[in-house]
Short mmCIF file of N, CA and C in Angstrom, two decimals:
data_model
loop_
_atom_site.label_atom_id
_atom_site.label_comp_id
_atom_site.label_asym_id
_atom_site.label_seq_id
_atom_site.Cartn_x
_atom_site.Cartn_y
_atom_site.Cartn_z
N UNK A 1 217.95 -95.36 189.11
CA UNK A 1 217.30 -94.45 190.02
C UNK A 1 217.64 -94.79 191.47
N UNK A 2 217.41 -96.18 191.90
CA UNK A 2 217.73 -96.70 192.92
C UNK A 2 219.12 -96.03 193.70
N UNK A 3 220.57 -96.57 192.32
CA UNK A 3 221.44 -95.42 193.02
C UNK A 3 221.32 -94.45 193.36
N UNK A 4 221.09 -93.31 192.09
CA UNK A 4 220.80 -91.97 192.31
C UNK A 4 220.21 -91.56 193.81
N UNK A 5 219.24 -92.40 194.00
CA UNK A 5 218.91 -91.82 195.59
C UNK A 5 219.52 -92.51 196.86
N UNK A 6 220.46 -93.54 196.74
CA UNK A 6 220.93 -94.03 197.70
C UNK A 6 222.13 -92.75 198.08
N UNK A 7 222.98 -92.29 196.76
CA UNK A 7 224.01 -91.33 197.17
C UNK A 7 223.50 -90.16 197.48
N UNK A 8 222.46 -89.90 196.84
CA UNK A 8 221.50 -88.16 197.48
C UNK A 8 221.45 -88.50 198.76
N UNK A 9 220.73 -89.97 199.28
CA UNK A 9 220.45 -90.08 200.99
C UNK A 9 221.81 -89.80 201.47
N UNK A 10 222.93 -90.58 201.14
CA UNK A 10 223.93 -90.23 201.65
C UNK A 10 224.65 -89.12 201.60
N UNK A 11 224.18 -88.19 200.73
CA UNK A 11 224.74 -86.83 200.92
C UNK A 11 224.15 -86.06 201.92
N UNK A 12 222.48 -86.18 202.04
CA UNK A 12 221.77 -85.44 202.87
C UNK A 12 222.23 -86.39 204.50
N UNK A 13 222.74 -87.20 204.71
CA UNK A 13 222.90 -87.61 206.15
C UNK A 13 224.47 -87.40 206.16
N UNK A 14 225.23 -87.22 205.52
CA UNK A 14 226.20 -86.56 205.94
C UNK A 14 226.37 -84.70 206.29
N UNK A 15 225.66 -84.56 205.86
CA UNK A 15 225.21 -82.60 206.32
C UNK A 15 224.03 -83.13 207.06
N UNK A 16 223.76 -83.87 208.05
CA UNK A 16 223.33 -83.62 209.48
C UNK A 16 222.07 -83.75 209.21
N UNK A 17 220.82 -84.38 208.13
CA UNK A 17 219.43 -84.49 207.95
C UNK A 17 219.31 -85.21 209.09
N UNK A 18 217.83 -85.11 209.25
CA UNK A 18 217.23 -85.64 210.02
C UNK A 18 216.42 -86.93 209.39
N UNK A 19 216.66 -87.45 208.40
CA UNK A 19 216.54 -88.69 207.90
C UNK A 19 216.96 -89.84 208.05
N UNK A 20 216.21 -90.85 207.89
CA UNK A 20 216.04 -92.22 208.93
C UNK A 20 215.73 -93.07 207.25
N UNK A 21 216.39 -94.16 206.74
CA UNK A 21 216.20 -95.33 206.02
C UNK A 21 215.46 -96.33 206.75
N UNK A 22 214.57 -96.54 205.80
CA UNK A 22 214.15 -98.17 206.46
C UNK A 22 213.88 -99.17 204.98
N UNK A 23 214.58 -100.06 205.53
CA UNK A 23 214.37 -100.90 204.60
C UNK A 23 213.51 -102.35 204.70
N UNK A 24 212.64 -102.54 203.90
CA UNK A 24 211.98 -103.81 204.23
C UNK A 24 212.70 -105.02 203.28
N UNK A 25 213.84 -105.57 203.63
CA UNK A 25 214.95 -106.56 203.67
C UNK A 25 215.03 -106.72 201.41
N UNK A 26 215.08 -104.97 201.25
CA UNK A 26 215.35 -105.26 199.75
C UNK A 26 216.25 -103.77 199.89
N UNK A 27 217.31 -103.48 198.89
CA UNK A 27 217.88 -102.81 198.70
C UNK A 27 218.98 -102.43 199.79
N UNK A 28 219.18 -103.51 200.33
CA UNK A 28 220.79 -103.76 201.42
C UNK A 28 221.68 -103.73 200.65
N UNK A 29 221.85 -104.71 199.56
CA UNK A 29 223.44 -104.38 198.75
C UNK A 29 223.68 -102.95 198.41
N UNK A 30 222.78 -102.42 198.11
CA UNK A 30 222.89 -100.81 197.44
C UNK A 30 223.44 -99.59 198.52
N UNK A 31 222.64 -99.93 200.06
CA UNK A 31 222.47 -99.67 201.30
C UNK A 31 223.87 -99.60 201.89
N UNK A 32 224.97 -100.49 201.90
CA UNK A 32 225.94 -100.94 202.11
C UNK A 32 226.77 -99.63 202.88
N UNK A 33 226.72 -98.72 201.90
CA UNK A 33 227.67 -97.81 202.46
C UNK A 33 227.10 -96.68 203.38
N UNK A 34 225.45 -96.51 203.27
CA UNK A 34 225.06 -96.39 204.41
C UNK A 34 225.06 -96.73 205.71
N UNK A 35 225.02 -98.02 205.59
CA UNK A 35 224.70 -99.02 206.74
C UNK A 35 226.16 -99.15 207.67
N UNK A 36 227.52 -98.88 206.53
CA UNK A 36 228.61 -98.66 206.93
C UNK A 36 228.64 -97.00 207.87
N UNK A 37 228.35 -96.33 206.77
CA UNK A 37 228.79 -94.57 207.47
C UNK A 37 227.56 -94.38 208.53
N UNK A 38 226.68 -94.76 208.76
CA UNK A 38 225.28 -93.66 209.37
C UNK A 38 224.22 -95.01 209.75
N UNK A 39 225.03 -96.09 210.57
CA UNK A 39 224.05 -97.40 211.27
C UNK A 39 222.92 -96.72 212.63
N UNK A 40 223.10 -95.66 212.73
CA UNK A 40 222.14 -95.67 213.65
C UNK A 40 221.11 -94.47 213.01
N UNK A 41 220.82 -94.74 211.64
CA UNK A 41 220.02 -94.09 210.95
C UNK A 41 219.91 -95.05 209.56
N UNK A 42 220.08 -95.89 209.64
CA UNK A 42 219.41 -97.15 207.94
C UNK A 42 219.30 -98.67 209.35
N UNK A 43 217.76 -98.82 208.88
CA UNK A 43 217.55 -100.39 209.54
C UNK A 43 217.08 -101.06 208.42
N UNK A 44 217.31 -102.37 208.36
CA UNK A 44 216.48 -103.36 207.67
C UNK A 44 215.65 -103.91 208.93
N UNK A 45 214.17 -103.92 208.70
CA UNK A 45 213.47 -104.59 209.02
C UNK A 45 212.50 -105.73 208.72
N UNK A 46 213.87 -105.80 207.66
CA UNK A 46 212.64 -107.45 206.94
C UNK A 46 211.64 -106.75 206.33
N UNK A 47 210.78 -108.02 206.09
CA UNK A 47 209.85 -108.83 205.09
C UNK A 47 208.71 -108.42 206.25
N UNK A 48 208.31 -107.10 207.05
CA UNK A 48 207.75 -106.78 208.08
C UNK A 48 207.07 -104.97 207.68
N UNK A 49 206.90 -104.85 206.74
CA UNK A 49 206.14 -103.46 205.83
C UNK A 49 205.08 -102.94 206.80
N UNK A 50 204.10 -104.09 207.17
CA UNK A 50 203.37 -102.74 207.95
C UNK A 50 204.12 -102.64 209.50
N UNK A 51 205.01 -103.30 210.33
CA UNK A 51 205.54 -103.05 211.26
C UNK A 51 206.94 -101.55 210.74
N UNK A 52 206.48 -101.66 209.59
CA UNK A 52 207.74 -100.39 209.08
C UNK A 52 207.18 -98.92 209.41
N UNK A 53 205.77 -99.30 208.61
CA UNK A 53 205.23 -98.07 208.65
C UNK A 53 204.99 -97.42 209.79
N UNK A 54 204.41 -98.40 210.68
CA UNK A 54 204.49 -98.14 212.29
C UNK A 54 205.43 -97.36 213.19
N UNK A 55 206.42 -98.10 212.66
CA UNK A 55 207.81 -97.88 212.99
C UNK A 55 208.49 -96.34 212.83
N UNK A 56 207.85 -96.45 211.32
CA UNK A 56 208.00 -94.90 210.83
C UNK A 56 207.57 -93.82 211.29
N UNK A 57 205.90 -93.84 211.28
CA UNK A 57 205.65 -92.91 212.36
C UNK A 57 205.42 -92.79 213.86
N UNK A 58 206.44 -93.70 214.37
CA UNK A 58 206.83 -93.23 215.31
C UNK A 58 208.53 -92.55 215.47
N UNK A 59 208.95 -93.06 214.59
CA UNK A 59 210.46 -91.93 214.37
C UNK A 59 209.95 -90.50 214.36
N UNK A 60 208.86 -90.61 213.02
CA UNK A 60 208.33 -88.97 212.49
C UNK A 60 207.86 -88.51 214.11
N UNK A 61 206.99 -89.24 215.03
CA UNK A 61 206.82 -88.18 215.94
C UNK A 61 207.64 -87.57 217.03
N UNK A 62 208.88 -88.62 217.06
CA UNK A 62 210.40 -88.71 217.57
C UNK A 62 211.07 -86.71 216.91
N UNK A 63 210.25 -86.65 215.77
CA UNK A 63 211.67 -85.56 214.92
C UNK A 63 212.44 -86.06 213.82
N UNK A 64 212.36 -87.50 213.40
CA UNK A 64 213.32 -88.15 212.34
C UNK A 64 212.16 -87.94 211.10
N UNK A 65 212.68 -87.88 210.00
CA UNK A 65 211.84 -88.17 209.05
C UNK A 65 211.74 -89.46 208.42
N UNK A 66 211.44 -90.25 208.48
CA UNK A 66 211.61 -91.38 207.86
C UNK A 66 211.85 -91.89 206.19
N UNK A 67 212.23 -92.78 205.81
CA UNK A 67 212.26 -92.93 203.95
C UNK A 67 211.78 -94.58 204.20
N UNK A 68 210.52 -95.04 203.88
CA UNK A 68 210.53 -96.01 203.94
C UNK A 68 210.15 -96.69 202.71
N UNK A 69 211.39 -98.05 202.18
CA UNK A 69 211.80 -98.34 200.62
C UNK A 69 211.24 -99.67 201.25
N UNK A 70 210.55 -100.09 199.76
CA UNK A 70 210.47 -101.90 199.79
C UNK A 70 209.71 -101.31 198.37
N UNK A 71 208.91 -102.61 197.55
CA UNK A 71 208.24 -102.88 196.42
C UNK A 71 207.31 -102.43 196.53
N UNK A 72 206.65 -101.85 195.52
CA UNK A 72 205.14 -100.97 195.45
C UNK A 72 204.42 -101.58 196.44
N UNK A 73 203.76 -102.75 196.04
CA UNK A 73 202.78 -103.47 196.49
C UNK A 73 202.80 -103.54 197.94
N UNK A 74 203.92 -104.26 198.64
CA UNK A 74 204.37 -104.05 199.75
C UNK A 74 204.27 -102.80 200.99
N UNK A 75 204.62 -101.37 200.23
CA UNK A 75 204.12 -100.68 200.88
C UNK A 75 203.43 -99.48 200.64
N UNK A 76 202.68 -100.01 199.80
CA UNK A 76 201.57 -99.48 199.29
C UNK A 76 199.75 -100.23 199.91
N UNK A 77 199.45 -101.15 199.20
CA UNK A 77 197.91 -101.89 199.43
C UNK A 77 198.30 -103.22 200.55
N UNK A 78 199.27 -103.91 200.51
CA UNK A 78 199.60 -104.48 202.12
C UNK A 78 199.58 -103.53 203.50
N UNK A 79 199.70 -102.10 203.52
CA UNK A 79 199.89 -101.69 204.70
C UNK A 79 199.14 -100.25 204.75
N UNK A 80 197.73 -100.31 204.05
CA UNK A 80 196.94 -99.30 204.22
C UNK A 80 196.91 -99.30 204.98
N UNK A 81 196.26 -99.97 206.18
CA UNK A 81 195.48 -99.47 207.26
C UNK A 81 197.30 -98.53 208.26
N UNK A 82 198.07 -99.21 207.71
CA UNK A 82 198.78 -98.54 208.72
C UNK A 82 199.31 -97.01 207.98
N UNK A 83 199.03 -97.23 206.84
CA UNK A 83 199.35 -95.50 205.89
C UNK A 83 198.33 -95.29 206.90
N UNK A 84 197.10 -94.94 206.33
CA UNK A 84 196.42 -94.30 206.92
C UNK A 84 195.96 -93.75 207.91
N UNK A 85 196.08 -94.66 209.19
CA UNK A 85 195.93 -94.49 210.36
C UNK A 85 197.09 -93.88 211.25
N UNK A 86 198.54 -94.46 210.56
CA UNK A 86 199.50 -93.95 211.61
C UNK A 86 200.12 -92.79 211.03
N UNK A 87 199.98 -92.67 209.83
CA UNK A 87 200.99 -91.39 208.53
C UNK A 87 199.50 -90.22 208.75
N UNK A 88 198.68 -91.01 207.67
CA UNK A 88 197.79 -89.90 207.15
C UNK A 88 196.75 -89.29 208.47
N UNK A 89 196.48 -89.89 208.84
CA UNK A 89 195.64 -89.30 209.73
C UNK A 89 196.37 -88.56 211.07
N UNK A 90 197.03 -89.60 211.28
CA UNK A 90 197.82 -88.34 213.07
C UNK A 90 199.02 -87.53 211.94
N UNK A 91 199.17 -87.46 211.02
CA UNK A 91 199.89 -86.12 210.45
C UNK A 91 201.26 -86.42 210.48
N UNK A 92 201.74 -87.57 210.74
CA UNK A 92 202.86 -88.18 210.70
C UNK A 92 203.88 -88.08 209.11
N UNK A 93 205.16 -87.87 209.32
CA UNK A 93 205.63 -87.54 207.87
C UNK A 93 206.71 -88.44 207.53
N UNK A 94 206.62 -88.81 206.85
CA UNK A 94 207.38 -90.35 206.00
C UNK A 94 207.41 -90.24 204.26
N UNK A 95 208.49 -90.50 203.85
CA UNK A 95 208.69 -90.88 202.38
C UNK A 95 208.38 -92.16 202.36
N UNK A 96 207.45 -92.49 201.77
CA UNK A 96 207.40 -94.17 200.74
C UNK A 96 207.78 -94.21 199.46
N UNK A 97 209.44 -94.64 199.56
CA UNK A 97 209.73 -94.59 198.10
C UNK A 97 209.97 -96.35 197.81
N UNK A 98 209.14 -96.32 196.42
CA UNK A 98 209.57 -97.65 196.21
C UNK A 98 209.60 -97.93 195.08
N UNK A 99 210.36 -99.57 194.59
CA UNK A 99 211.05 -100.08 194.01
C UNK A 99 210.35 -100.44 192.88
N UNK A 100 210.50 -99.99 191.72
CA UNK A 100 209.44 -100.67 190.90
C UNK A 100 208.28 -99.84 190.90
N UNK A 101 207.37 -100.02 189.62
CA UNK A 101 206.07 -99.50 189.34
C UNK A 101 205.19 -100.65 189.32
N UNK A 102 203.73 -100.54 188.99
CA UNK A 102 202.96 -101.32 189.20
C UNK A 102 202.73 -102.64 189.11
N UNK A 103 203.39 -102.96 187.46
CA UNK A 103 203.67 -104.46 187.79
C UNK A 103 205.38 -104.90 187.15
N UNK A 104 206.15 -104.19 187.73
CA UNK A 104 207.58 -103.95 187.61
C UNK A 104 207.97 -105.61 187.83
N UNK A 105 207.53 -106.41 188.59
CA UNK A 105 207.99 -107.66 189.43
C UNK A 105 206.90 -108.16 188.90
N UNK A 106 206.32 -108.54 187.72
CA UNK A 106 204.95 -109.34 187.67
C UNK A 106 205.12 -110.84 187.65
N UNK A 107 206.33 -110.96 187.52
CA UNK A 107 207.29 -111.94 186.59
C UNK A 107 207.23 -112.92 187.99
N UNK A 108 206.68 -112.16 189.42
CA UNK A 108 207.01 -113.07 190.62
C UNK A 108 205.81 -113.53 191.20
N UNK A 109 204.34 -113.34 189.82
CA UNK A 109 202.99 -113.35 190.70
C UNK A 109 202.52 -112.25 191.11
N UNK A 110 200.77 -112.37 191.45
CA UNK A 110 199.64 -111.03 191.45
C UNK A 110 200.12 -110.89 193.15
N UNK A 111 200.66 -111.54 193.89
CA UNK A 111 201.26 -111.04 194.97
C UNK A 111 202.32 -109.40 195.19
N UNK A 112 202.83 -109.41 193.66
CA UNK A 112 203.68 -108.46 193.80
C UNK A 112 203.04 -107.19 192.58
N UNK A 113 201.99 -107.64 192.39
CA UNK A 113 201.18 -106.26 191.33
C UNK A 113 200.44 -105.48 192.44
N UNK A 114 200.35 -104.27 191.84
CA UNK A 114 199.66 -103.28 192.54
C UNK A 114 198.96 -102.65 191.49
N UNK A 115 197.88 -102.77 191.13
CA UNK A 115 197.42 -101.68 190.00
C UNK A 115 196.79 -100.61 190.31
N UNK A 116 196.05 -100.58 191.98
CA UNK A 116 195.72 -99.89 192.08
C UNK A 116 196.19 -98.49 193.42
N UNK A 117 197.39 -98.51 193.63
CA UNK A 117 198.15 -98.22 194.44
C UNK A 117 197.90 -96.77 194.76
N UNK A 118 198.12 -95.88 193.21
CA UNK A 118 197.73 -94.57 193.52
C UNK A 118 196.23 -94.03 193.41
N UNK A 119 195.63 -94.91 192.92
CA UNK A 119 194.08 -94.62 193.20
C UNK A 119 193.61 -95.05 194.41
N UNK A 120 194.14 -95.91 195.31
CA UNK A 120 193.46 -96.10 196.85
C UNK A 120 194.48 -94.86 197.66
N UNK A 121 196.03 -94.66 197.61
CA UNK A 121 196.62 -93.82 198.46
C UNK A 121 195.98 -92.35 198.39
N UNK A 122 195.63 -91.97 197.21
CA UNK A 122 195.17 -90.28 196.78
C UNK A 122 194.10 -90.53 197.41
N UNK A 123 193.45 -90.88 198.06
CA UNK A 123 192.09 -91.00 198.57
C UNK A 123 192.05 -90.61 200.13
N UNK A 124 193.35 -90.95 200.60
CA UNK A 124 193.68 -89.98 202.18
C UNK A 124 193.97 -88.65 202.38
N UNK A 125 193.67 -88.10 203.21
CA UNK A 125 193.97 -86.88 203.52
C UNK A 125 195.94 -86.32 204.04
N UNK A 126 196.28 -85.81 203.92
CA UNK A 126 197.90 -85.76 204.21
C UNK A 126 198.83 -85.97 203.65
N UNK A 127 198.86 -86.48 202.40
CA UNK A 127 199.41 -87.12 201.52
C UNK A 127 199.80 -86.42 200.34
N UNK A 128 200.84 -86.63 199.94
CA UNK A 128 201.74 -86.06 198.33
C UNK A 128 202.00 -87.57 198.06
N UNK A 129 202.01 -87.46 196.38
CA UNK A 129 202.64 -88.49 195.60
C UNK A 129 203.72 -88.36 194.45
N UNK A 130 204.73 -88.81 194.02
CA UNK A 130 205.46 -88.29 192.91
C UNK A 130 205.78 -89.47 192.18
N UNK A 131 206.14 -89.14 190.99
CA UNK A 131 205.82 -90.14 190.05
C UNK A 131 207.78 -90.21 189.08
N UNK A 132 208.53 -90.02 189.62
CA UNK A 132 209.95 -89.51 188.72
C UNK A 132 210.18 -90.80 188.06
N UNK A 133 210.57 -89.83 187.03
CA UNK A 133 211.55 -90.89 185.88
C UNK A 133 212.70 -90.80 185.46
N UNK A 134 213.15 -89.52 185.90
CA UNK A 134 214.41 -89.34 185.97
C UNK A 134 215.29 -89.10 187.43
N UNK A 135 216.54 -88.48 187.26
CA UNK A 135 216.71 -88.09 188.50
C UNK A 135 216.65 -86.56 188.84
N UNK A 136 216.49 -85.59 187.96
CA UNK A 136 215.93 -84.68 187.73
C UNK A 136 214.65 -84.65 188.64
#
């Protein structure tokens, strides 16, 4: 899946999107040929998730749309207050797509589970969620 949407991003930023990568310092090898064709549109910003989200909506109020990728947990229940406050509430628009499902990484510690990810996010106002399993 991971591929599948690294080459869709790269198709949609070569026909001129207004889409912005951010990466929180996972999915760089994959990134590569982004980071090669379209560097002033894919950042890694580290191991720094809620400074992403931040980050994000302030691109979104810039005009960029943002895609911001790291591990469920990460930017999901680590960086509510900044979903909420900087996305959901000022109306700010950002993709959070991420890596793994709930306890995809359990194998690394309850640091990296999220069980309850889409039952605290559905609870804001502004917000869509999608759930794919294919690339369909």
């Amino acid at each position: 899946m991971r591929d599948f949407i690294f080459k869709l991003l790269h198709q949609h930023l070569s026909n001129g999107s207004d889409l912005a990568l951010l990466l929180g310092d996972l999915g760089v090898f994959q990134a590569r040929h982004l980071l090669n064709d379209f560097p002033d549109r894919i950042f890694n910003l580290g191991i720094l998730e809620p400074s992403m989200i931040s980050f994000a909506a302030g691109l979104s109020k810039g005009g960029t749309t943002p895609l911001v990728y790291s591990i469920t947990p990460f930017i999901t229940e680590r960086v509510l207050e900044q979903i909420k406050l900087d996305l959901c509430y000022n109306k700010n628009k950002a993709i959070l797509l991420s890596a793994g499902g709930t306890c995809d990484y359990s194998d690394l510690g309850p640091t990296h589970h999220c069980p309850s990810d889409i039952l605290v996010i559905d609870n804001y106002p502004n917000i869509s969620w999608f759930l794919p399993f294919t690339s369909e």
